[in-house]
GROMACS .gro file of C-alpha atoms in nm:
model
  455
    1UNK     CA    1  -1.776  -0.264  -0.870
    2UNK     CA    2  -1.798  -0.513  -1.154
    3UNK     CA    3  -1.466  -0.386  -1.282
    4UNK     CA    4  -1.295  -0.327  -0.949
    5UNK     CA    5  -1.352  -0.233  -0.590
    6UNK     CA    6  -1.110   0.057  -0.564
    7UNK     CA    7  -1.001   0.374  -0.739
    8UNK     CA    8  -0.648   0.412  -0.871
    9UNK     CA    9  -0.402   0.598  -0.646
   10UNK     CA   10  -0.422   0.912  -0.861
   11UNK     CA   11  -0.800   0.903  -0.862
   12UNK     CA   12  -0.808   0.870  -0.486
   13UNK     CA   13  -0.587   1.175  -0.453
   14UNK     CA   14  -0.781   1.410  -0.684
   15UNK     CA   15  -1.087   1.607  -0.584
   16UNK     CA   16  -1.230   1.625  -0.235
   17UNK     CA   17  -1.531   1.419  -0.334
   18UNK     CA   18  -1.329   1.098  -0.397
   19UNK     CA   19  -1.282   0.876  -0.094
   20UNK     CA   20  -0.992   0.633  -0.038
   21UNK     CA   21  -1.113   0.282  -0.082
   22UNK     CA   22  -1.379   0.351  -0.346
   23UNK     CA   23  -1.433   0.150  -0.659
   24UNK     CA   24  -1.220   0.183  -0.967
   25UNK     CA   25  -1.178   0.005  -1.291
   26UNK     CA   26  -0.915  -0.261  -1.315
   27UNK     CA   27  -0.912  -0.238  -1.694
   28UNK     CA   28  -0.586  -0.037  -1.682
   29UNK     CA   29  -0.298  -0.070  -1.443
   30UNK     CA   30  -0.163   0.277  -1.532
   31UNK     CA   31  -0.274   0.542  -1.278
   32UNK     CA   32  -0.444   0.855  -1.404
   33UNK     CA   33  -0.218   1.161  -1.409
   34UNK     CA   34  -0.226   1.389  -1.106
   35UNK     CA   35  -0.321   1.751  -1.185
   36UNK     CA   36  -0.297   2.079  -0.996
   37UNK     CA   37  -0.330   2.439  -1.108
   38UNK     CA   38  -0.190   2.760  -0.963
   39UNK     CA   39  -0.399   3.059  -0.863
   40UNK     CA   40  -0.494   3.277  -1.159
   41UNK     CA   41  -0.298   3.602  -1.173
   42UNK     CA   42  -0.441   3.919  -1.326
   43UNK     CA   43  -0.184   4.168  -1.460
   44UNK     CA   44  -0.242   4.447  -1.393
   45UNK     CA   45  -0.486   4.367  -1.115
   46UNK     CA   46  -0.586   4.736  -1.090
   47UNK     CA   47  -0.578   5.007  -1.354
   48UNK     CA   48  -0.694   5.370  -1.362
   49UNK     CA   49  -0.621   5.418  -1.733
   50UNK     CA   50  -0.832   5.332  -2.035
   51UNK     CA   51  -0.812   5.154  -2.260
   52UNK     CA   52  -0.627   4.893  -2.055
   53UNK     CA   53  -0.528   4.538  -2.134
   54UNK     CA   54  -0.550   4.280  -1.853
   55UNK     CA   55  -0.368   3.949  -1.896
   56UNK     CA   56  -0.472   3.646  -1.696
   57UNK     CA   57  -0.226   3.360  -1.644
   58UNK     CA   58  -0.215   3.034  -1.458
   59UNK     CA   59   0.012   2.729  -1.467
   60UNK     CA   60  -0.108   2.369  -1.485
   61UNK     CA   61   0.109   2.100  -1.323
   62UNK     CA   62   0.067   1.742  -1.452
   63UNK     CA   63   0.234   1.429  -1.318
   64UNK     CA   64   0.218   1.196  -1.618
   65UNK     CA   65   0.284   0.821  -1.614
   66UNK     CA   66   0.391   0.773  -1.975
   67UNK     CA   67   0.247   0.776  -2.324
   68UNK     CA   68   0.048   1.077  -2.437
   69UNK     CA   69  -0.148   1.293  -2.192
   70UNK     CA   70  -0.409   1.537  -2.328
   71UNK     CA   71  -0.466   1.847  -2.116
   72UNK     CA   72  -0.792   2.033  -2.183
   73UNK     CA   73  -0.878   2.365  -2.017
   74UNK     CA   74  -1.092   2.677  -2.046
   75UNK     CA   75  -1.130   3.014  -1.878
   76UNK     CA   76  -1.420   3.094  -1.645
   77UNK     CA   77  -1.522   3.461  -1.616
   78UNK     CA   78  -1.699   3.651  -1.344
   79UNK     CA   79  -1.981   3.755  -1.580
   80UNK     CA   80  -2.076   3.390  -1.622
   81UNK     CA   81  -1.920   3.339  -1.966
   82UNK     CA   82  -1.661   3.074  -2.057
   83UNK     CA   83  -1.387   3.061  -2.316
   84UNK     CA   84  -1.354   2.792  -2.581
   85UNK     CA   85  -1.185   2.470  -2.470
   86UNK     CA   86  -0.818   2.444  -2.559
   87UNK     CA   87  -0.605   2.129  -2.558
   88UNK     CA   88  -0.235   2.050  -2.526
   89UNK     CA   89  -0.079   1.705  -2.573
   90UNK     CA   90   0.207   1.611  -2.339
   91UNK     CA   91   0.442   1.322  -2.418
   92UNK     CA   92   0.637   1.097  -2.183
   93UNK     CA   93   0.622   1.061  -1.809
   94UNK     CA   94   0.720   1.280  -1.517
   95UNK     CA   95   0.614   1.625  -1.395
   96UNK     CA   96   0.522   1.863  -1.676
   97UNK     CA   97   0.385   2.218  -1.687
   98UNK     CA   98   0.145   2.403  -1.914
   99UNK     CA   99   0.114   2.783  -1.889
  100UNK     CA  100  -0.224   2.921  -1.996
  101UNK     CA  101  -0.284   3.290  -2.073
  102UNK     CA  102  -0.577   3.504  -2.188
  103UNK     CA  103  -0.599   3.880  -2.235
  104UNK     CA  104  -0.895   4.119  -2.236
  105UNK     CA  105  -0.902   4.489  -2.332
  106UNK     CA  106  -1.128   4.733  -2.143
  107UNK     CA  107  -1.199   5.068  -2.313
  108UNK     CA  108  -1.376   5.250  -2.033
  109UNK     CA  109  -1.605   5.239  -1.729
  110UNK     CA  110  -1.566   5.105  -1.379
  111UNK     CA  111  -1.531   4.729  -1.375
  112UNK     CA  112  -1.455   4.465  -1.116
  113UNK     CA  113  -1.433   4.100  -1.193
  114UNK     CA  114  -1.237   3.782  -1.192
  115UNK     CA  115  -1.121   3.494  -1.405
  116UNK     CA  116  -1.024   3.137  -1.316
  117UNK     CA  117  -0.869   2.855  -1.515
  118UNK     CA  118  -1.068   2.531  -1.523
  119UNK     CA  119  -0.884   2.211  -1.622
  120UNK     CA  120  -1.121   1.956  -1.777
  121UNK     CA  121  -0.879   1.672  -1.855
  122UNK     CA  122  -0.709   1.453  -1.751
  123UNK     CA  123  -0.878   1.558  -1.426
  124UNK     CA  124  -1.123   1.834  -1.351
  125UNK     CA  125  -0.981   2.101  -1.123
  126UNK     CA  126  -1.032   2.478  -1.104
  127UNK     CA  127  -0.781   2.741  -0.997
  128UNK     CA  128  -0.835   3.008  -0.736
  129UNK     CA  129  -0.984   3.324  -0.885
  130UNK     CA  130  -0.772   3.614  -1.001
  131UNK     CA  131  -0.949   3.946  -0.933
  132UNK     CA  132  -0.907   4.269  -1.129
  133UNK     CA  133  -1.041   4.622  -1.113
  134UNK     CA  134  -1.060   4.889  -1.385
  135UNK     CA  135  -1.151   5.240  -1.264
  136UNK     CA  136  -1.162   5.487  -1.553
  137UNK     CA  137  -1.527   5.595  -1.566
  138UNK     CA  138  -1.664   5.950  -1.539
  139UNK     CA  139  -1.626   6.102  -1.194
  140UNK     CA  140  -1.931   6.197  -0.995
  141UNK     CA  141  -2.172   5.950  -1.150
  142UNK     CA  142  -2.162   5.688  -0.872
  143UNK     CA  143  -2.487   5.815  -0.727
  144UNK     CA  144  -2.700   5.704  -1.020
  145UNK     CA  145  -2.604   5.337  -0.954
  146UNK     CA  146  -2.783   5.220  -0.641
  147UNK     CA  147  -2.828   4.864  -0.517
  148UNK     CA  148  -3.178   4.804  -0.392
  149UNK     CA  149  -3.104   4.653  -0.053
  150UNK     CA  150  -3.467   4.569  -0.002
  151UNK     CA  151  -3.478   4.323  -0.290
  152UNK     CA  152  -3.180   4.104  -0.201
  153UNK     CA  153  -3.297   3.749  -0.151
  154UNK     CA  154  -3.164   3.394  -0.126
  155UNK     CA  155  -3.307   3.048  -0.137
  156UNK     CA  156  -3.157   2.700  -0.098
  157UNK     CA  157  -3.230   2.386  -0.295
  158UNK     CA  158  -3.113   2.043  -0.180
  159UNK     CA  159  -3.028   1.750  -0.403
  160UNK     CA  160  -2.993   1.455  -0.165
  161UNK     CA  161  -2.908   1.212  -0.440
  162UNK     CA  162  -2.587   1.397  -0.526
  163UNK     CA  163  -2.503   1.486  -0.165
  164UNK     CA  164  -2.502   1.857  -0.239
  165UNK     CA  165  -2.706   2.174  -0.199
  166UNK     CA  166  -2.728   2.454  -0.454
  167UNK     CA  167  -2.775   2.800  -0.303
  168UNK     CA  168  -2.955   3.042  -0.533
  169UNK     CA  169  -2.955   3.414  -0.460
  170UNK     CA  170  -3.101   3.710  -0.648
  171UNK     CA  171  -2.939   4.056  -0.647
  172UNK     CA  172  -3.147   4.352  -0.769
  173UNK     CA  173  -3.004   4.695  -0.848
  174UNK     CA  174  -3.124   5.015  -1.009
  175UNK     CA  175  -2.927   5.058  -1.333
  176UNK     CA  176  -2.610   4.865  -1.420
  177UNK     CA  177  -2.347   4.807  -1.158
  178UNK     CA  178  -2.072   4.580  -1.037
  179UNK     CA  179  -2.178   4.427  -0.706
  180UNK     CA  180  -1.950   4.245  -0.464
  181UNK     CA  181  -2.112   3.976  -0.252
  182UNK     CA  182  -2.037   3.675  -0.038
  183UNK     CA  183  -2.209   3.357   0.074
  184UNK     CA  184  -2.208   3.272   0.444
  185UNK     CA  185  -2.287   2.914   0.550
  186UNK     CA  186  -2.331   2.837   0.920
  187UNK     CA  187  -2.150   3.159   1.006
  188UNK     CA  188  -1.848   3.097   0.781
  189UNK     CA  189  -1.773   3.273   0.452
  190UNK     CA  190  -1.754   3.003   0.184
  191UNK     CA  191  -1.743   3.212  -0.135
  192UNK     CA  192  -1.680   3.573  -0.233
  193UNK     CA  193  -1.728   3.716  -0.581
  194UNK     CA  194  -1.825   4.018  -0.789
  195UNK     CA  195  -2.081   4.028  -1.072
  196UNK     CA  196  -2.213   4.294  -1.304
  197UNK     CA  197  -2.584   4.340  -1.240
  198UNK     CA  198  -2.820   4.467  -1.507
  199UNK     CA  199  -3.123   4.539  -1.291
  200UNK     CA  200  -3.148   4.185  -1.155
  201UNK     CA  201  -2.921   3.881  -1.153
  202UNK     CA  202  -2.907   3.539  -0.994
  203UNK     CA  203  -2.593   3.412  -0.823
  204UNK     CA  204  -2.518   3.055  -0.717
  205UNK     CA  205  -2.305   2.855  -0.482
  206UNK     CA  206  -2.289   2.475  -0.451
  207UNK     CA  207  -2.221   2.307  -0.116
  208UNK     CA  208  -2.056   1.965  -0.142
  209UNK     CA  209  -1.992   1.858   0.218
  210UNK     CA  210  -1.899   1.489   0.149
  211UNK     CA  211  -2.103   1.396   0.456
  212UNK     CA  212  -2.448   1.477   0.590
  213UNK     CA  213  -2.486   1.843   0.686
  214UNK     CA  214  -2.762   2.075   0.800
  215UNK     CA  215  -2.761   2.450   0.861
  216UNK     CA  216  -2.835   2.785   0.703
  217UNK     CA  217  -2.702   3.018   0.435
  218UNK     CA  218  -2.710   3.396   0.387
  219UNK     CA  219  -2.624   3.609   0.084
  220UNK     CA  220  -2.449   3.931   0.188
  221UNK     CA  221  -2.385   4.241  -0.027
  222UNK     CA  222  -2.040   4.390   0.040
  223UNK     CA  223  -2.045   4.689  -0.197
  224UNK     CA  224  -2.193   4.919  -0.288
  225UNK     CA  225  -2.408   4.937   0.021
  226UNK     CA  226  -2.447   4.676   0.290
  227UNK     CA  227  -2.735   4.427   0.289
  228UNK     CA  228  -2.811   4.065   0.375
  229UNK     CA  229  -3.081   3.821   0.271
  230UNK     CA  230  -3.289   3.626   0.513
  231UNK     CA  231  -3.153   3.287   0.627
  232UNK     CA  232  -3.219   2.994   0.396
  233UNK     CA  233  -3.217   2.664   0.587
  234UNK     CA  234  -3.106   2.336   0.434
  235UNK     CA  235  -3.047   1.972   0.521
  236UNK     CA  236  -2.816   1.755   0.310
  237UNK     CA  237  -2.827   1.379   0.338
  238UNK     CA  238  -2.523   1.189   0.206
  239UNK     CA  239  -2.519   0.816   0.165
  240UNK     CA  240  -2.190   0.654   0.074
  241UNK     CA  241  -2.275   0.328  -0.100
  242UNK     CA  242  -1.927   0.249  -0.228
  243UNK     CA  243  -1.751  -0.060  -0.088
  244UNK     CA  244  -1.505  -0.007   0.193
  245UNK     CA  245  -1.185  -0.209   0.155
  246UNK     CA  246  -0.928  -0.256   0.431
  247UNK     CA  247  -0.633  -0.478   0.517
  248UNK     CA  248  -0.478  -0.617   0.834
  249UNK     CA  249  -0.162  -0.818   0.899
  250UNK     CA  250  -0.068  -1.067   1.172
  251UNK     CA  251   0.295  -1.145   1.255
  252UNK     CA  252   0.420  -1.497   1.334
  253UNK     CA  253   0.509  -1.562   1.697
  254UNK     CA  254   0.865  -1.486   1.804
  255UNK     CA  255   1.097  -1.778   1.728
  256UNK     CA  256   1.403  -1.907   1.912
  257UNK     CA  257   1.586  -2.212   1.784
  258UNK     CA  258   1.781  -2.359   1.494
  259UNK     CA  259   1.837  -2.155   1.177
  260UNK     CA  260   1.773  -2.111   0.889
  261UNK     CA  261   1.398  -2.101   0.952
  262UNK     CA  262   1.097  -1.982   0.751
  263UNK     CA  263   0.828  -1.769   0.921
  264UNK     CA  264   0.496  -1.669   0.765
  265UNK     CA  265   0.306  -1.341   0.794
  266UNK     CA  266  -0.070  -1.369   0.735
  267UNK     CA  267  -0.295  -1.092   0.609
  268UNK     CA  268  -0.668  -1.035   0.567
  269UNK     CA  269  -0.820  -0.816   0.295
  270UNK     CA  270  -1.181  -0.723   0.368
  271UNK     CA  271  -1.458  -0.561   0.164
  272UNK     CA  272  -1.782  -0.431   0.311
  273UNK     CA  273  -1.981  -0.557   0.011
  274UNK     CA  274  -1.978  -0.580  -0.366
  275UNK     CA  275  -1.797  -0.781  -0.630
  276UNK     CA  276  -1.470  -0.727  -0.815
  277UNK     CA  277  -1.093  -0.739  -0.802
  278UNK     CA  278  -0.881  -0.573  -0.534
  279UNK     CA  279  -0.513  -0.513  -0.595
  280UNK     CA  280  -0.269  -0.514  -0.306
  281UNK     CA  281   0.101  -0.545  -0.235
  282UNK     CA  282   0.319  -0.639   0.059
  283UNK     CA  283   0.548  -0.377   0.209
  284UNK     CA  284   0.853  -0.570   0.330
  285UNK     CA  285   1.077  -0.378   0.569
  286UNK     CA  286   0.967  -0.054   0.400
  287UNK     CA  287   1.017  -0.184   0.044
  288UNK     CA  288   0.707  -0.228  -0.173
  289UNK     CA  289   0.666  -0.555  -0.358
  290UNK     CA  290   0.478  -0.628  -0.680
  291UNK     CA  291   0.102  -0.587  -0.711
  292UNK     CA  292  -0.112  -0.895  -0.653
  293UNK     CA  293  -0.488  -0.933  -0.657
  294UNK     CA  294  -0.776  -1.108  -0.485
  295UNK     CA  295  -1.130  -1.139  -0.616
  296UNK     CA  296  -1.457  -1.088  -0.430
  297UNK     CA  297  -1.754  -1.266  -0.584
  298UNK     CA  298  -2.018  -1.067  -0.395
  299UNK     CA  299  -2.198  -1.375  -0.269
  300UNK     CA  300  -2.396  -1.312   0.045
  301UNK     CA  301  -2.426  -0.938  -0.022
  302UNK     CA  302  -2.233  -0.848   0.287
  303UNK     CA  303  -1.889  -0.837   0.445
  304UNK     CA  304  -1.629  -1.053   0.271
  305UNK     CA  305  -1.264  -1.129   0.342
  306UNK     CA  306  -0.973  -1.302   0.174
  307UNK     CA  307  -0.660  -1.445   0.340
  308UNK     CA  308  -0.312  -1.382   0.200
  309UNK     CA  309   0.036  -1.472   0.326
  310UNK     CA  310   0.400  -1.378   0.284
  311UNK     CA  311   0.704  -1.580   0.399
  312UNK     CA  312   1.034  -1.471   0.552
  313UNK     CA  313   1.339  -1.700   0.566
  314UNK     CA  314   1.588  -1.605   0.836
  315UNK     CA  315   1.944  -1.741   0.840
  316UNK     CA  316   2.051  -1.526   1.135
  317UNK     CA  317   1.890  -1.354   1.431
  318UNK     CA  318   1.688  -1.046   1.338
  319UNK     CA  319   1.347  -0.888   1.279
  320UNK     CA  320   1.130  -0.832   0.974
  321UNK     CA  321   0.830  -0.604   0.925
  322UNK     CA  322   0.526  -0.634   0.703
  323UNK     CA  323   0.224  -0.428   0.603
  324UNK     CA  324  -0.027  -0.441   0.315
  325UNK     CA  325  -0.108  -0.151   0.082
  326UNK     CA  326  -0.441  -0.150  -0.102
  327UNK     CA  327  -0.420  -0.014  -0.458
  328UNK     CA  328  -0.573   0.334  -0.441
  329UNK     CA  329  -0.679   0.275  -0.081
  330UNK     CA  330  -0.549   0.249   0.273
  331UNK     CA  331  -0.238   0.078   0.408
  332UNK     CA  332  -0.259  -0.157   0.704
  333UNK     CA  333  -0.064  -0.118   1.024
  334UNK     CA  334   0.290  -0.257   1.036
  335UNK     CA  335   0.368  -0.572   1.235
  336UNK     CA  336   0.704  -0.724   1.327
  337UNK     CA  337   0.835  -1.080   1.347
  338UNK     CA  338   1.146  -1.175   1.546
  339UNK     CA  339   1.388  -1.467   1.507
  340UNK     CA  340   1.662  -1.561   1.756
  341UNK     CA  341   1.900  -1.825   1.621
  342UNK     CA  342   2.061  -2.063   1.872
  343UNK     CA  343   2.410  -2.202   1.815
  344UNK     CA  344   2.403  -2.559   1.686
  345UNK     CA  345   2.506  -2.817   1.951
  346UNK     CA  346   2.841  -2.993   1.897
  347UNK     CA  347   2.826  -3.302   1.678
  348UNK     CA  348   2.796  -3.635   1.861
  349UNK     CA  349   3.095  -3.869   1.861
  350UNK     CA  350   3.140  -4.246   1.913
  351UNK     CA  351   3.438  -4.460   2.007
  352UNK     CA  352   3.534  -4.811   2.120
  353UNK     CA  353   3.554  -4.857   2.496
  354UNK     CA  354   3.828  -5.048   2.668
  355UNK     CA  355   3.761  -5.415   2.743
  356UNK     CA  356   3.731  -5.560   2.395
  357UNK     CA  357   3.819  -5.932   2.398
  358UNK     CA  358   3.886  -6.200   2.132
  359UNK     CA  359   3.921  -6.577   2.195
  360UNK     CA  360   3.961  -6.891   1.977
  361UNK     CA  361   3.823  -7.224   2.102
  362UNK     CA  362   3.822  -7.583   1.965
  363UNK     CA  363   3.533  -7.679   1.743
  364UNK     CA  364   3.643  -8.037   1.660
  365UNK     CA  365   4.009  -7.991   1.573
  366UNK     CA  366   4.151  -7.894   1.346
  367UNK     CA  367   3.842  -7.669   1.325
  368UNK     CA  368   3.812  -7.376   1.560
  369UNK     CA  369   3.582  -7.086   1.643
  370UNK     CA  370   3.677  -6.726   1.715
  371UNK     CA  371   3.453  -6.511   1.934
  372UNK     CA  372   3.487  -6.139   2.002
  373UNK     CA  373   3.301  -5.889   2.224
  374UNK     CA  374   3.326  -5.513   2.262
  375UNK     CA  375   3.139  -5.191   2.356
  376UNK     CA  376   3.072  -4.872   2.159
  377UNK     CA  377   3.009  -4.544   2.347
  378UNK     CA  378   2.835  -4.238   2.195
  379UNK     CA  379   2.816  -3.884   2.336
  380UNK     CA  380   2.473  -3.816   2.182
  381UNK     CA  381   2.244  -3.895   1.889
  382UNK     CA  382   2.450  -4.054   1.612
  383UNK     CA  383   2.444  -4.343   1.366
  384UNK     CA  384   2.764  -4.546   1.309
  385UNK     CA  385   2.867  -4.860   1.121
  386UNK     CA  386   3.072  -5.117   1.315
  387UNK     CA  387   3.281  -5.398   1.150
  388UNK     CA  388   3.460  -5.709   1.275
  389UNK     CA  389   3.753  -5.830   1.066
  390UNK     CA  390   3.931  -6.163   1.105
  391UNK     CA  391   4.285  -6.169   0.973
  392UNK     CA  392   4.208  -5.873   0.744
  393UNK     CA  393   3.870  -5.999   0.609
  394UNK     CA  394   3.543  -5.847   0.726
  395UNK     CA  395   3.326  -6.115   0.883
  396UNK     CA  396   3.049  -5.891   1.025
  397UNK     CA  397   2.913  -5.537   0.971
  398UNK     CA  398   2.624  -5.372   1.156
  399UNK     CA  399   2.470  -5.026   1.200
  400UNK     CA  400   2.423  -4.882   1.545
  401UNK     CA  401   2.187  -4.587   1.603
  402UNK     CA  402   2.209  -4.389   1.925
  403UNK     CA  403   1.921  -4.155   2.017
  404UNK     CA  404   2.108  -4.018   2.316
  405UNK     CA  405   2.430  -4.065   2.509
  406UNK     CA  406   2.498  -4.430   2.590
  407UNK     CA  407   2.678  -4.759   2.530
  408UNK     CA  408   2.592  -5.052   2.299
  409UNK     CA  409   2.755  -5.397   2.302
  410UNK     CA  410   2.879  -5.568   1.986
  411UNK     CA  411   3.000  -5.920   1.926
  412UNK     CA  412   3.081  -6.178   1.658
  413UNK     CA  413   3.151  -6.549   1.618
  414UNK     CA  414   3.327  -6.693   1.316
  415UNK     CA  415   3.463  -7.036   1.217
  416UNK     CA  416   3.844  -7.053   1.210
  417UNK     CA  417   4.145  -7.282   1.161
  418UNK     CA  418   4.222  -7.408   1.510
  419UNK     CA  419   4.574  -7.493   1.410
  420UNK     CA  420   4.661  -7.129   1.347
  421UNK     CA  421   4.686  -6.816   1.556
  422UNK     CA  422   4.562  -6.486   1.418
  423UNK     CA  423   4.406  -6.148   1.500
  424UNK     CA  424   4.062  -5.985   1.508
  425UNK     CA  425   3.988  -5.616   1.451
  426UNK     CA  426   3.689  -5.415   1.582
  427UNK     CA  427   3.645  -5.087   1.394
  428UNK     CA  428   3.403  -4.793   1.350
  429UNK     CA  429   3.374  -4.686   0.986
  430UNK     CA  430   3.519  -4.337   0.971
  431UNK     CA  431   3.634  -4.368   1.331
  432UNK     CA  432   3.874  -4.563   1.549
  433UNK     CA  433   3.957  -4.935   1.574
  434UNK     CA  434   4.127  -5.189   1.801
  435UNK     CA  435   4.306  -5.515   1.706
  436UNK     CA  436   4.356  -5.818   1.935
  437UNK     CA  437   4.558  -6.144   1.878
  438UNK     CA  438   4.439  -6.496   1.954
  439UNK     CA  439   4.627  -6.829   1.988
  440UNK     CA  440   4.596  -7.160   1.801
  441UNK     CA  441   4.395  -7.420   1.995
  442UNK     CA  442   4.463  -7.741   1.793
  443UNK     CA  443   4.791  -7.944   1.762
  444UNK     CA  444   4.912  -8.091   1.429
  445UNK     CA  445   4.950  -8.478   1.402
  446UNK     CA  446   5.331  -8.458   1.351
  447UNK     CA  447   5.352  -8.252   1.663
  448UNK     CA  448   5.165  -8.522   1.856
  449UNK     CA  449   5.410  -8.799   1.736
  450UNK     CA  450   5.704  -8.596   1.846
  451UNK     CA  451   5.552  -8.551   2.186
  452UNK     CA  452   5.495  -8.926   2.216
  453UNK     CA  453   5.862  -9.010   2.134
  454UNK     CA  454   5.982  -8.761   2.386
  455UNK     CA  455   5.766  -8.929   2.643
   0.00000   0.00000   0.00000
């Protein structure tokens, strides 16, 4: 786990012994190629003429991820022998095929056997067996080949460390003979084969259950004759010590209100134990994002978790889904967030109410003073700037802030020329205005003399 907590996706898919969520190296981000191999075909599978040439063929399928991929393979034979290892180099990425063939010539005798193709790289996988039969021996000599049914035996050996059991059986026959047999484990046939026996020969079968298993095994002779060994009992103990990594996602609560709005999905990546890097990615509405990583330091030697998050900005009503995929491991459940956008309320407005008044009074003629009062009404929250102008010149400016619907009073007082009439204007910047006239309140000296003469 020093290099990583999980296997690559290809590694998790190959071989029944690899579990999702196991450790894998993070030294390379390129997955290992996936490999499969077709069942071996023997052609002809049965011949009554000698000499006869039997050709074995199988096709290897490789899903490569780029660069050069070396495919190594060999042939396994029913008599226990193996061919030399052959290699083929594939270039580029994508699905590629390699056809492997091997031929054998049989000059005489009665033979039964099989061959299988074993791929060693880039992954180890073995094809299903291809069986063949050659029957061109002398007639009437079957009686001198007899399988000793009293000396068929089997024994089981258990290797708990590797979570497997190796079954070892011995077949004894008088003379030389092809013998067909099968292994039965807990009442189920798990392997069937044919071997050429020279007096005595051991046969093997390996049980890899991937979990603890107990039971029995029997070696049965199918032909010639019919015999079975005694039961060999076994108990396999499997302990999986690899870290278990999982992910979970929580959706934000449903939202109803103003838009746009940002909502956040939260995730938790957990590891049962160990230390190393875990790669993950968010699946957003079915679309996979880029790989990210979290690191587990292994402190505490127990369960650890890391929190991650992913945001969603909604400009309109809708839903969004999220899940987390672990690199080479499991994918969390999918959760959904929902946003309902409300229509924005109408913008608040403000205007000047009726009842604005302006008046000029004496202030020691010829000086005067002009006073004005008014009211501003707003339909809702709004901020406005109000100005008072006297004969075209602004004499007062103030900001009014409304937090709700209502009315605010405004006023001003300004020195003036009492000998003159004029006007005052109340206005809202960017809005309406009202203008009112006022009269002179002082009389000129010449005017007073004229009044005296008239009197």
